[in-house]
Backbone as JSON, one array per atom type, in Angstrom:
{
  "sequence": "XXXXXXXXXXXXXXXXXXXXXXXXXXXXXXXXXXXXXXXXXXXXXXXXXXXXXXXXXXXXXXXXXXXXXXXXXXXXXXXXXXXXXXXXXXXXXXXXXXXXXXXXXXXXXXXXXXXXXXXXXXXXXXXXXXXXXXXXXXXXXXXXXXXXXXXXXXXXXXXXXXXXXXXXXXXXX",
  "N": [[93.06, 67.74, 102.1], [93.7, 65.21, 104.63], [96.04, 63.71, 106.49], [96.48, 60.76, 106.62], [95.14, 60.13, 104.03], [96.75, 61.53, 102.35], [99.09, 59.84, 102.85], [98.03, 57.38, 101.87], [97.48, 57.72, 99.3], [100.68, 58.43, 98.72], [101.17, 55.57, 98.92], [100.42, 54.55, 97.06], [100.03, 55.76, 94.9], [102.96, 57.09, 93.97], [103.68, 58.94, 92.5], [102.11, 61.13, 92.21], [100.88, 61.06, 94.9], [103.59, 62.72, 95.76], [103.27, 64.98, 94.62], [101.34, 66.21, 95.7], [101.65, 66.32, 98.33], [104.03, 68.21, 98.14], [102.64, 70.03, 97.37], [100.42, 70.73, 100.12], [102.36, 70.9, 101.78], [105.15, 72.34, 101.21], [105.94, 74.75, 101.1], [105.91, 75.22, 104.0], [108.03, 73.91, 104.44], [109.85, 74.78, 102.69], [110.29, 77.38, 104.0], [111.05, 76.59, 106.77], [113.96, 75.64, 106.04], [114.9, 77.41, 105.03], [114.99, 79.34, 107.11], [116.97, 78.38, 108.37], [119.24, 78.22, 106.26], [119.85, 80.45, 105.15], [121.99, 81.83, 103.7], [122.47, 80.32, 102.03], [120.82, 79.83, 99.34], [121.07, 78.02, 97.22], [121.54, 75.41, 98.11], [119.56, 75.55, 99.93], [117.49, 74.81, 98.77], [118.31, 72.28, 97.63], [118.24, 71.12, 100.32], [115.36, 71.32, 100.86], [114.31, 69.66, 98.8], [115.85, 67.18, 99.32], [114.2, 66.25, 101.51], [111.48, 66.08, 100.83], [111.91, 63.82, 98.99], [113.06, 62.24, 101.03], [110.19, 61.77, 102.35], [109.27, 60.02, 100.16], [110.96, 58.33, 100.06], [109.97, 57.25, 102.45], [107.71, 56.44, 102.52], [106.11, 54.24, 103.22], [106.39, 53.3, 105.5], [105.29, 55.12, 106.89], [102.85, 54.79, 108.75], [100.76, 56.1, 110.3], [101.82, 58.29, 110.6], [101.54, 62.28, 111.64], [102.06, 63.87, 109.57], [102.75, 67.25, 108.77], [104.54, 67.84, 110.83], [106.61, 65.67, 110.94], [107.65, 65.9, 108.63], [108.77, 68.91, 108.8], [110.48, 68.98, 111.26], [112.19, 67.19, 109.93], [113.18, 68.39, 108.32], [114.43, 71.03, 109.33], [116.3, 69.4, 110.72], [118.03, 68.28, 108.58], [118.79, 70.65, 107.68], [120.16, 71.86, 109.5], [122.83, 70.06, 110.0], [123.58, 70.52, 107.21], [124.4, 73.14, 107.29], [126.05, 73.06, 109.27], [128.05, 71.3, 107.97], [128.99, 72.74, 105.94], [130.06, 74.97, 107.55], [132.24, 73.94, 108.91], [133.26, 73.33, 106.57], [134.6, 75.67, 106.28], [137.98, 77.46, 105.52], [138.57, 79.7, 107.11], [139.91, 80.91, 110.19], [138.78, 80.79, 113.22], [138.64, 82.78, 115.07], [139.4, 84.79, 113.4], [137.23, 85.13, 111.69], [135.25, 85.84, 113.27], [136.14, 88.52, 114.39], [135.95, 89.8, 112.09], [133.09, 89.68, 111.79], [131.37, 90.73, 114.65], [132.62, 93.22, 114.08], [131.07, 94.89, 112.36], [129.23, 97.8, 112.23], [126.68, 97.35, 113.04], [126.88, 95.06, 114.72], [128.36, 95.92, 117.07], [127.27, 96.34, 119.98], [126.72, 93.58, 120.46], [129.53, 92.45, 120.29], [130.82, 93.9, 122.39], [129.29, 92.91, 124.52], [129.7, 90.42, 124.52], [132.77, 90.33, 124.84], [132.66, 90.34, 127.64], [133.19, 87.64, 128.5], [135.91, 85.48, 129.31], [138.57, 84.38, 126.77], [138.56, 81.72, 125.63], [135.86, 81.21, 127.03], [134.26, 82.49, 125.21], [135.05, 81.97, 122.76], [133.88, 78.84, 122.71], [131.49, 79.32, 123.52], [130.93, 80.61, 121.21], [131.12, 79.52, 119.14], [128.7, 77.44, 119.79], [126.59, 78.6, 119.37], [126.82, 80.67, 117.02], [128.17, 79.4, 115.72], [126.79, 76.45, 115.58], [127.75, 74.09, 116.56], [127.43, 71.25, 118.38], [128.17, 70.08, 121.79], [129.78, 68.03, 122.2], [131.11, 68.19, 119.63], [132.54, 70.56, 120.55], [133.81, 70.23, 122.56], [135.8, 68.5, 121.68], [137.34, 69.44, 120.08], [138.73, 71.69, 121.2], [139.83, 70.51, 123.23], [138.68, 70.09, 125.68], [136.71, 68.15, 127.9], [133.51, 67.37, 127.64], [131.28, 68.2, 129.34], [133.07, 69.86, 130.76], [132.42, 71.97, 128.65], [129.59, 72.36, 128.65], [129.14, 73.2, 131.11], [130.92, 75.87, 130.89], [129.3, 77.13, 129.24], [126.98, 77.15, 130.42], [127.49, 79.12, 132.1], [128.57, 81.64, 130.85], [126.37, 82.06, 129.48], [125.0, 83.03, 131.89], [126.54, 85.04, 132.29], [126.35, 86.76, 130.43], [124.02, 87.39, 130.76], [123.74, 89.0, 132.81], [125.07, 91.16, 131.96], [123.76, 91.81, 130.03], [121.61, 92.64, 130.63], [122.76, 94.83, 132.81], [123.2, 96.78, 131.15], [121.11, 97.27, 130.25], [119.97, 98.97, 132.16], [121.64, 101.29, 132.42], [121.3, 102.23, 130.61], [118.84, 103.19, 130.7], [118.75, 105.25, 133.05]],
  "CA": [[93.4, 66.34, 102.23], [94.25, 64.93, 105.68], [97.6, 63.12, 106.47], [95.96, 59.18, 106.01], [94.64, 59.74, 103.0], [98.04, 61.49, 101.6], [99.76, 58.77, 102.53], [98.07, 55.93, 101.11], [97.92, 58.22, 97.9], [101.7, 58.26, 98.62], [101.65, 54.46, 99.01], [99.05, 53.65, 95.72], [100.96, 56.57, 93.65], [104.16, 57.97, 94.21], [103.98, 60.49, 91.7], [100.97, 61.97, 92.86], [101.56, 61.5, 96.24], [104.6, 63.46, 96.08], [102.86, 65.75, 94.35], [99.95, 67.08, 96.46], [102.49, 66.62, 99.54], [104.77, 69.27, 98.13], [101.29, 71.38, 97.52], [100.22, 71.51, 101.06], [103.85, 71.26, 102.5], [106.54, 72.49, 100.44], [105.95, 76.12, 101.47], [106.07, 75.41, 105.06], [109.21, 73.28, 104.51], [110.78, 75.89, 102.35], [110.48, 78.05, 104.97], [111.77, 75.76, 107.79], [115.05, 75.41, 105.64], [115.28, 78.99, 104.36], [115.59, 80.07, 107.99], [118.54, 77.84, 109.04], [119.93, 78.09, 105.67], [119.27, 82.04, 104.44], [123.08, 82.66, 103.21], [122.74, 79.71, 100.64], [119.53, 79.3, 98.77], [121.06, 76.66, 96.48], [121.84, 74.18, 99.81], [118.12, 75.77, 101.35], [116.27, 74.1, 97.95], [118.66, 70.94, 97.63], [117.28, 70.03, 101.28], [113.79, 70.83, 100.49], [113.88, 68.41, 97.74], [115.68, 65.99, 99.7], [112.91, 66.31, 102.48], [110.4, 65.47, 99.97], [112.49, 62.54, 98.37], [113.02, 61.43, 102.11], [108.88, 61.16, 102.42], [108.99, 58.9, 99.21], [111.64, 56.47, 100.59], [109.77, 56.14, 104.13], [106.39, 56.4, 102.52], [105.22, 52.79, 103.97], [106.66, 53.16, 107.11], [104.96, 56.35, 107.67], [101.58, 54.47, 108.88], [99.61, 56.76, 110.9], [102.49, 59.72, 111.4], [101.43, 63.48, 111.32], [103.01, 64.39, 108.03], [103.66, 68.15, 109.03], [105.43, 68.03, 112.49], [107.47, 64.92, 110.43], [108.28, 67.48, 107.42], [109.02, 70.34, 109.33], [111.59, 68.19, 111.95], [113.02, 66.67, 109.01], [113.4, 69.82, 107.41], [115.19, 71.33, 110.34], [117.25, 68.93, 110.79], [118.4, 68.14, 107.29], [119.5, 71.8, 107.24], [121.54, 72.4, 110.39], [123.2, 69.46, 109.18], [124.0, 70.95, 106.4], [125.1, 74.14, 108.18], [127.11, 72.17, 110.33], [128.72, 70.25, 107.31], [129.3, 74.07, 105.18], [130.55, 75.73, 108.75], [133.73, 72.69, 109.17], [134.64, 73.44, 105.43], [135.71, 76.96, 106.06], [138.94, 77.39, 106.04], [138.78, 81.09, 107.75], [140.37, 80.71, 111.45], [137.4, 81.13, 113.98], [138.88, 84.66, 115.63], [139.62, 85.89, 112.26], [136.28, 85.57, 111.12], [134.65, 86.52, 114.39], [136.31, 89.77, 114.43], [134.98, 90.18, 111.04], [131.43, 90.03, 112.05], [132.1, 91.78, 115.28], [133.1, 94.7, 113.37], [129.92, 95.52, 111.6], [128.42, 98.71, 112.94], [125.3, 96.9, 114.01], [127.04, 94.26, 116.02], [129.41, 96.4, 117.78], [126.79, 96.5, 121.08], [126.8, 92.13, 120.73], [130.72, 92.23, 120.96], [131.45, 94.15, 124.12], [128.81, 91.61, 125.44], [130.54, 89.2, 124.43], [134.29, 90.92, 125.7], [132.93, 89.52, 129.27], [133.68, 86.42, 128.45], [137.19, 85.17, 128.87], [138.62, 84.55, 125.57], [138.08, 80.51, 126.01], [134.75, 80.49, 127.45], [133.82, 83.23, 124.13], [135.07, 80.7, 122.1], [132.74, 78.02, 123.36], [130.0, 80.4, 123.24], [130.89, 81.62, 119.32], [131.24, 77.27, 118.27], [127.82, 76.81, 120.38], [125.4, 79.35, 119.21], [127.47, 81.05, 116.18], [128.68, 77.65, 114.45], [125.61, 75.77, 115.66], [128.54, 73.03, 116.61], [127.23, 70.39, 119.42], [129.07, 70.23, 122.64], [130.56, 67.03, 122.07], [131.87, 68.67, 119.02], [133.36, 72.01, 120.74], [134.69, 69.34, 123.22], [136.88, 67.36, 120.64], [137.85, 71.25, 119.05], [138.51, 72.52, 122.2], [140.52, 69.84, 124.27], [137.79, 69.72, 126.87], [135.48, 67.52, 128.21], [131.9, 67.66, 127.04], [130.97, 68.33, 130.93], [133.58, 71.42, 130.81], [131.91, 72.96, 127.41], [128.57, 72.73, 129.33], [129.37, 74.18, 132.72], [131.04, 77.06, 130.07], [128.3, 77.68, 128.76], [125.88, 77.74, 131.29], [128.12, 80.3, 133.04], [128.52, 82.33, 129.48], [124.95, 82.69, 129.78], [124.45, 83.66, 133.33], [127.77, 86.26, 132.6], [126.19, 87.55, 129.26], [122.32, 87.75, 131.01], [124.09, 89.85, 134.3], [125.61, 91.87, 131.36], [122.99, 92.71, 129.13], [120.42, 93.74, 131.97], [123.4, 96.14, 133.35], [123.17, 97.81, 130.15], [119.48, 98.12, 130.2], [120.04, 99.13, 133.42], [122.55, 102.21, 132.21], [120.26, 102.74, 129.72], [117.63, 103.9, 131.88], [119.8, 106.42, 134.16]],
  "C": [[94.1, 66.14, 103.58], [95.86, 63.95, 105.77], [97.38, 61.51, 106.11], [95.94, 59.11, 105.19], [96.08, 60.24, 102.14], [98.96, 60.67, 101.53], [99.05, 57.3, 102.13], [97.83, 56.73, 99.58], [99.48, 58.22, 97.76], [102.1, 56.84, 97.96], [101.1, 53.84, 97.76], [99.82, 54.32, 94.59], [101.66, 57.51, 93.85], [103.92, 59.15, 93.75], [102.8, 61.3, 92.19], [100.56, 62.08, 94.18], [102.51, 62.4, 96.97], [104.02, 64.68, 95.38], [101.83, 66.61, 94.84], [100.72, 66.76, 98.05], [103.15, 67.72, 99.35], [103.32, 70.38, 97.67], [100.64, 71.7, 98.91], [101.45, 71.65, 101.9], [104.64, 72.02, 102.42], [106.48, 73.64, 101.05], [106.84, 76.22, 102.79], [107.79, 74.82, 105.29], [110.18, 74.12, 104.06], [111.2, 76.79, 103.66], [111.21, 77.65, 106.04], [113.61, 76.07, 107.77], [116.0, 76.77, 105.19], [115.97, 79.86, 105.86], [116.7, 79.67, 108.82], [119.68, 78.05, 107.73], [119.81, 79.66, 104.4], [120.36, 82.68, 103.95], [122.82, 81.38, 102.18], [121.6, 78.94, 100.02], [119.66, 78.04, 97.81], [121.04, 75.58, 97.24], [120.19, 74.41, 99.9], [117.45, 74.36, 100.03], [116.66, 72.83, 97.58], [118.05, 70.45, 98.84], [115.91, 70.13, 101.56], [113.53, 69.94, 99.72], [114.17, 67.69, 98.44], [114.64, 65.25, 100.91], [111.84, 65.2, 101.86], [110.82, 63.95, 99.57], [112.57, 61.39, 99.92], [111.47, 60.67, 102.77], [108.62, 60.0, 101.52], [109.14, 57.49, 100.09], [110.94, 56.16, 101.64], [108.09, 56.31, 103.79], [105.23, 55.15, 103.05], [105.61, 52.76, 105.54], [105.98, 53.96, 107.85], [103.0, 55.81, 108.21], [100.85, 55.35, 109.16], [100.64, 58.22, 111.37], [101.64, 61.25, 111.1], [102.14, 63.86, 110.68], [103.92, 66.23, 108.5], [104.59, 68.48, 110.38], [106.72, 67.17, 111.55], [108.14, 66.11, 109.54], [109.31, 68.19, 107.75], [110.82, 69.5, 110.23], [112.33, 67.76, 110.69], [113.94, 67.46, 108.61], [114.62, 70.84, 108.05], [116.13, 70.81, 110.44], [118.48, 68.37, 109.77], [119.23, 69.56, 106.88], [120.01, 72.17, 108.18], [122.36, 71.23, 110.41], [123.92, 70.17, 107.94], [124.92, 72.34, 106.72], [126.32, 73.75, 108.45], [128.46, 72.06, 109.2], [129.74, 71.74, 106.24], [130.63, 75.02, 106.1], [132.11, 74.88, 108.71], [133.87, 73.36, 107.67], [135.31, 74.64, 105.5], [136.83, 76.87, 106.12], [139.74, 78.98, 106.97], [139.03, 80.34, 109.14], [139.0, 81.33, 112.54], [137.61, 82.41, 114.23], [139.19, 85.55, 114.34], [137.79, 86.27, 111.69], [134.97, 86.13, 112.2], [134.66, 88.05, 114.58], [135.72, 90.44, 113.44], [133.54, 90.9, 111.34], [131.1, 90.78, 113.03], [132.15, 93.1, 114.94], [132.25, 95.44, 112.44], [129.44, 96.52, 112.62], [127.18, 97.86, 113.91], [125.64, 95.84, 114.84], [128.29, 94.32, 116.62], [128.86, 96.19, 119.6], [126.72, 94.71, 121.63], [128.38, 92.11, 121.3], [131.26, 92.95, 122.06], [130.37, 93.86, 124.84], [129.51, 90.81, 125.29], [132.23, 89.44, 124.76], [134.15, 90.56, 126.99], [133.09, 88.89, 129.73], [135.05, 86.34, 128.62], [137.15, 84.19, 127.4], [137.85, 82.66, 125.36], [136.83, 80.08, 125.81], [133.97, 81.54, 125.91], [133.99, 82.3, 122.78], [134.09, 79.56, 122.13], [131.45, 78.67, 122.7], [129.65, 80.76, 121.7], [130.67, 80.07, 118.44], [129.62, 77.33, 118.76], [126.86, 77.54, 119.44], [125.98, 79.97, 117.64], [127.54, 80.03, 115.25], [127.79, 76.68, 114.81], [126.54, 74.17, 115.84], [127.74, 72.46, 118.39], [128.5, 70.07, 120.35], [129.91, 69.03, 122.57], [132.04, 67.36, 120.97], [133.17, 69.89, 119.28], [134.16, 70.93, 121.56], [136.12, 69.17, 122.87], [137.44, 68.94, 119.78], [138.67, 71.63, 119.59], [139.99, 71.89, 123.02], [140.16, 69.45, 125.43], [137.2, 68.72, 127.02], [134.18, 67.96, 127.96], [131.21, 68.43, 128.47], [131.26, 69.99, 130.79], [132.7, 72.57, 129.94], [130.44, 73.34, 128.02], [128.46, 73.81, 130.4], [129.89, 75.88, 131.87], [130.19, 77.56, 129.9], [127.33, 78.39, 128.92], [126.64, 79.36, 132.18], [128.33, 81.3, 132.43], [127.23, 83.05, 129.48], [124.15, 83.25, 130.69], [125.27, 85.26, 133.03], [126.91, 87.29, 131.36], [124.79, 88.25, 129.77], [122.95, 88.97, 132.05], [124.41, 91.14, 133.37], [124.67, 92.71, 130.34], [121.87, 93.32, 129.93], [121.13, 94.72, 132.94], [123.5, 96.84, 132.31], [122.47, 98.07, 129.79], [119.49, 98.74, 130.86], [120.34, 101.18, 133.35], [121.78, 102.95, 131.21], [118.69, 103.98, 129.44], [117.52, 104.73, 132.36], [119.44, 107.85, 133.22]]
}
């Protein structure tokens, strides 16, 4: 069934609209959500449903869209979102639980990459990519300017790239 015809089966009969959407979708959507949200499968399958429930409500609006690019984006975004929203309730202190993870055998060779950071710009770097927090957000965390958290960043990533290709480098020898 192509994406037209599912949605005017959407638009003629909900229930069976939503029903042969989550048969060629749901998988791909699971999946979408499973890989932003793979520590809490009860969250991953609440925003696959609401995915689906979100095709209902915009089922007339959706005239002529490509159903799986829509899905999938939805899907994505509905669950780092959710991330996001899970990540703020901790109440673990960022460096406490950094060191934590840190301290696993297998990502002992990530943290003395990440030791080349000053402590600051590691910070930045652990909110950005770690806590999946938006720079506006590390900003307002932080005390910085949105500008500053950028320029961090980018320079985080030049310091961490110089750093991990001198230890291919050593590697080699």
């Amino acid at each position: 069934m192509d994406d037209k015809t599912l949605l005017r089966l959407l638009r003629r009969d909900g229930d069976a609209g939503l029903a042969a959407a989550l048969e060629l979708y749901g998988g791909a959507v699971k999946r979408v959500v499973d890989r932003v949200l793979y520590d809490c499968p009860e969250d991953a399958e609440e925003i696959a449903a609401d995915v689906f429930f979100r095709l209902w409500l915009h089922r007339r609006k959706l005239k002529n869209t490509p159903l799986r690019p829509w899905l999938l984006v939805t899907a994505r975004n509905a669950a780092i979102d959710r991330l996001r929203k899970l990540l703020r309730s901790r109440t673990v202190p960022l460096t406490d639980e950094l060191a934590e993870v840190l301290a696993a055998p297998d990502e002992r060779q990530g943290a003395e990459i990440l030791d080349a950071l000053l402590p600051a710009d590691r910070e930045i770097f652990l909110r950005k990519y770690f806590y999946l927090e938006t720079s506006a957000e590390i900003a307002a965390a932080t005390g910085r300017t949105e500008n500053d958290v950028n320029v961090r960043l980018s320079r985080g990533r030049k310091k961490l790239k110089e750093s991990v290709l001198k230890e291919g480098e050593s590697c080699h020898e």
